[in-house]
Tab-separated table of C-alpha atoms in Angstrom:
chain	number	residue	atom	x	y	z
A	1	MET	CA	-25.573	-10.188	0.962
A	2	ARG	CA	-21.979	-9.662	-0.196
A	3	TRP	CA	-21.104	-13.224	-0.303
A	4	LEU	CA	-23.287	-14.167	-3.056
A	5	GLY	CA	-21.275	-11.415	-5.023
A	6	LYS	CA	-18.752	-12.300	-7.508
A	7	SER	CA	-14.968	-10.996	-6.984
A	8	VAL	CA	-12.483	-11.995	-9.094
A	9	GLY	CA	-9.586	-9.188	-7.959
A	10	GLY	CA	-10.030	-9.369	-4.182
A	11	PRO	CA	-9.434	-13.309	-4.252
A	12	ILE	CA	-6.033	-12.922	-6.333
A	13	ALA	CA	-5.080	-10.188	-4.377
A	14	ARG	CA	-5.003	-11.635	-1.156
A	15	ARG	CA	-3.393	-15.300	-2.566
A	16	ALA	CA	-0.844	-12.796	-4.140
A	17	GLY	CA	-0.372	-11.214	-0.813
A	18	GLN	CA	1.432	-8.367	-2.715
A	19	MET	CA	0.154	-4.643	-2.564
A	20	THR	CA	-2.552	-4.484	-5.075
A	21	LEU	CA	-4.015	-1.224	-6.512
A	22	PHE	CA	-7.432	-1.861	-7.270
A	23	THR	CA	-9.243	1.003	-9.753
A	24	PRO	CA	-12.925	0.508	-9.200
A	25	HIS	CA	-15.320	0.417	-12.633
A	26	GLY	CA	-15.592	3.847	-14.385
A	27	VAL	CA	-12.973	5.418	-12.016
A	28	GLU	CA	-10.152	6.875	-14.674
A	29	GLY	CA	-7.655	6.484	-11.886
A	30	PHE	CA	-4.521	9.027	-11.932
A	31	VAL	CA	-2.952	7.578	-15.265
A	32	SER	CA	-3.936	9.228	-18.491
A	33	ARG	CA	-4.796	6.763	-21.349
A	34	GLN	CA	-4.038	9.317	-23.932
A	35	ASP	CA	-0.501	10.421	-23.248
A	36	GLY	CA	0.532	8.369	-19.801
A	37	SER	CA	0.872	11.240	-17.973
A	38	ILE	CA	0.114	11.021	-14.165
A	39	SER	CA	-2.246	13.331	-12.334
A	40	LEU	CA	-1.710	12.383	-8.626
A	41	ARG	CA	-1.288	15.759	-6.282
A	42	ASN	CA	-3.659	13.806	-3.101
A	43	ILE	CA	-2.777	10.768	-1.038
A	44	LEU	CA	-5.210	9.642	1.881
A	45	ILE	CA	-3.684	6.933	4.221
A	46	PRO	CA	-5.801	5.929	6.421
A	47	VAL	CA	-4.050	4.350	9.810
A	48	ALA	CA	-4.844	3.045	13.161
A	49	ILE	CA	-2.787	0.857	15.728
A	50	LYS	CA	-3.494	-2.451	13.964
A	51	PRO	CA	-2.853	-3.194	11.132
A	52	ARG	CA	0.750	-1.589	11.336
A	53	PRO	CA	0.109	1.797	9.047
A	54	GLN	CA	4.088	2.828	8.550
A	55	PRO	CA	4.238	0.482	5.422
A	56	SER	CA	1.382	2.597	3.865
A	57	VAL	CA	3.836	5.666	4.994
A	58	GLU	CA	6.341	3.835	3.056
A	59	ALA	CA	4.525	3.197	-0.007
A	60	ALA	CA	3.339	6.359	-0.427
A	61	ALA	CA	6.748	7.792	0.071
A	62	ARG	CA	8.050	5.325	-2.620
A	63	LEU	CA	5.261	6.034	-4.810
A	64	ILE	CA	6.193	9.951	-4.657
A	65	ARG	CA	10.501	9.658	-4.880
A	66	ASN	CA	9.654	6.397	-7.664
A	67	LEU	CA	7.397	8.625	-10.066
A	68	GLN	CA	9.250	11.991	-9.315
A	69	LEU	CA	5.892	14.093	-8.617
A	70	PRO	CA	5.527	17.431	-8.169
A	71	ALA	CA	4.340	18.832	-4.602
A	72	GLY	CA	1.206	17.960	-3.162
A	73	MET	CA	-0.388	16.646	-0.148
A	74	VAL	CA	-0.409	13.294	1.589
A	75	THR	CA	-3.229	12.955	4.457
A	76	VAL	CA	-3.028	10.857	7.466
A	77	LEU	CA	-6.613	10.022	8.598
A	78	HIS	CA	-7.241	8.020	11.551
A	79	VAL	CA	-10.751	7.336	12.668
A	80	GLY	CA	-11.212	7.404	16.380
A	81	PRO	CA	-9.353	8.850	19.735
A	82	ALA	CA	-6.959	11.259	18.932
A	83	ALA	CA	-5.404	8.797	21.461
A	84	GLU	CA	-5.220	6.656	19.921
A	85	MET	CA	-3.271	7.992	16.462
A	86	PRO	CA	-0.505	5.565	15.755
A	87	SER	CA	3.087	7.311	16.089
A	88	LEU	CA	4.434	7.423	12.027
A	89	LYS	CA	7.684	8.500	10.637
A	90	PHE	CA	7.170	10.519	7.828
A	91	PRO	CA	9.576	11.115	4.942
A	92	LYS	CA	12.035	14.294	5.299
A	93	GLU	CA	13.295	14.461	1.527
A	94	THR	CA	10.083	15.356	0.088
A	95	ASP	CA	8.458	18.689	-1.370
A	96	TRP	CA	4.999	16.850	-0.335
A	97	THR	CA	2.901	17.912	2.973
A	98	TRP	CA	2.272	15.616	5.472
A	99	THR	CA	-0.743	16.650	7.206
A	100	LYS	CA	-2.863	14.490	10.100
A	101	VAL	CA	-6.227	14.440	10.219
A	102	VAL	CA	-8.253	12.868	12.759
A	103	LYS	CA	-12.190	12.060	13.029
A	104	VAL	CA	-14.901	9.800	14.331
A	105	GLY	CA	-17.289	7.486	13.060
A	106	GLU	CA	-17.270	4.080	10.775
A	107	PRO	CA	-14.009	4.123	9.512
A	108	ALA	CA	-15.199	2.563	6.229
A	109	ASP	CA	-17.731	5.836	6.032
A	110	VAL	CA	-15.410	8.278	7.218
A	111	ILE	CA	-12.604	7.227	4.900
A	112	LEU	CA	-14.882	7.251	2.180
A	113	GLN	CA	-16.208	11.181	3.267
A	114	THR	CA	-12.644	12.344	3.612
A	115	ALA	CA	-11.456	10.656	0.185
A	116	ALA	CA	-14.500	12.859	-1.360
A	117	GLU	CA	-13.955	16.254	0.314
A	118	LEU	CA	-10.047	15.589	-0.533
A	119	ARG	CA	-10.600	15.182	-3.541
A	120	THR	CA	-8.113	12.314	-3.004
A	121	ASP	CA	-5.888	10.816	-5.879
A	122	VAL	CA	-5.423	7.248	-4.571
A	123	ILE	CA	-5.877	5.556	-1.142
A	124	ILE	CA	-2.877	3.821	0.696
A	125	MET	CA	-3.983	1.791	3.137
A	126	THR	CA	-2.679	-1.735	5.309
A	127	THR	CA	-4.654	-4.402	5.353
A	128	GLU	CA	-5.054	-7.706	7.249
A	129	GLY	CA	-7.845	-9.755	6.165
A	130	PRO	CA	-11.000	-10.309	8.113
A	131	ASP	CA	-11.014	-10.589	12.192
A	132	GLY	CA	-13.885	-12.019	13.124
A	133	PHE	CA	-17.314	-12.749	12.546
A	134	LEU	CA	-18.281	-9.365	11.190
A	135	ASP	CA	-15.544	-8.617	9.128
A	136	ALA	CA	-16.192	-12.026	7.509
A	137	LEU	CA	-20.149	-11.074	6.867
A	138	ARG	CA	-19.687	-7.412	5.532
A	139	GLY	CA	-16.241	-6.995	4.683
A	140	THR	CA	-12.767	-5.597	6.482
A	141	THR	CA	-12.803	-2.147	6.324
A	142	SER	CA	-10.484	-2.092	3.301
A	143	GLU	CA	-13.031	-4.124	1.445
A	144	ARG	CA	-15.952	-1.488	2.510
A	145	VAL	CA	-13.609	1.130	1.150
A	146	LEU	CA	-13.022	-0.463	-2.004
A	147	ARG	CA	-16.461	-1.242	-2.452
A	148	LYS	CA	-17.419	2.218	-2.467
A	149	ALA	CA	-14.234	4.406	-3.183
A	150	ARG	CA	-14.460	6.513	-6.769
A	151	CYS	CA	-10.751	6.821	-6.611
A	152	PRO	CA	-8.213	4.333	-6.823
A	153	VAL	CA	-6.959	1.837	-3.802
A	154	ALA	CA	-3.647	0.380	-3.036
A	155	ASN	CA	-3.898	-2.219	-0.332
A	156	LEU	CA	-0.442	-3.320	1.317
A	157	PRO	CA	-1.324	-6.969	2.787
A	158	VAL	CA	0.298	-7.601	6.407
A	159	GLY	CA	3.054	-9.852	5.842
A	160	SER	CA	3.822	-9.118	1.878
A	161	MET	CA	7.406	-7.852	1.740
A	162	LEU	CA	6.155	-3.918	1.738
A	163	GLY	CA	3.489	-4.582	4.786
């Protein structure tokens, strides 16, 4: 009965058409409230052929570079057959480790499980909005991830300057 719930952030983010960082209620996030320091060591980027995943990789690279983050790990996760893992270009000018992982299952569930296993600090994913009846009924993969995530989620809408 998702359509009966009241969401404030989702509609605003969709209309803005820009990258939006959502921090779920009760989650501290990666910026300290006490001193503003940043604790960001594990980034998860779920990818599929559609929507185009390269903007998420570029957004993660910019985040690492602009915040001058010390070495950490970026995990690029594809849920589905290994042969369908999209080709991506990873930045070379970073001390961060970029790892590709392929798993099978229902995408939102696998993304959330992987985020918990890796103790992910932020999930960065490209989103294109509802695609068909099921997405309209139960929500897109990124909406389902956002509803249950235990870490911040950055959504890059297709068509934005970044997505």
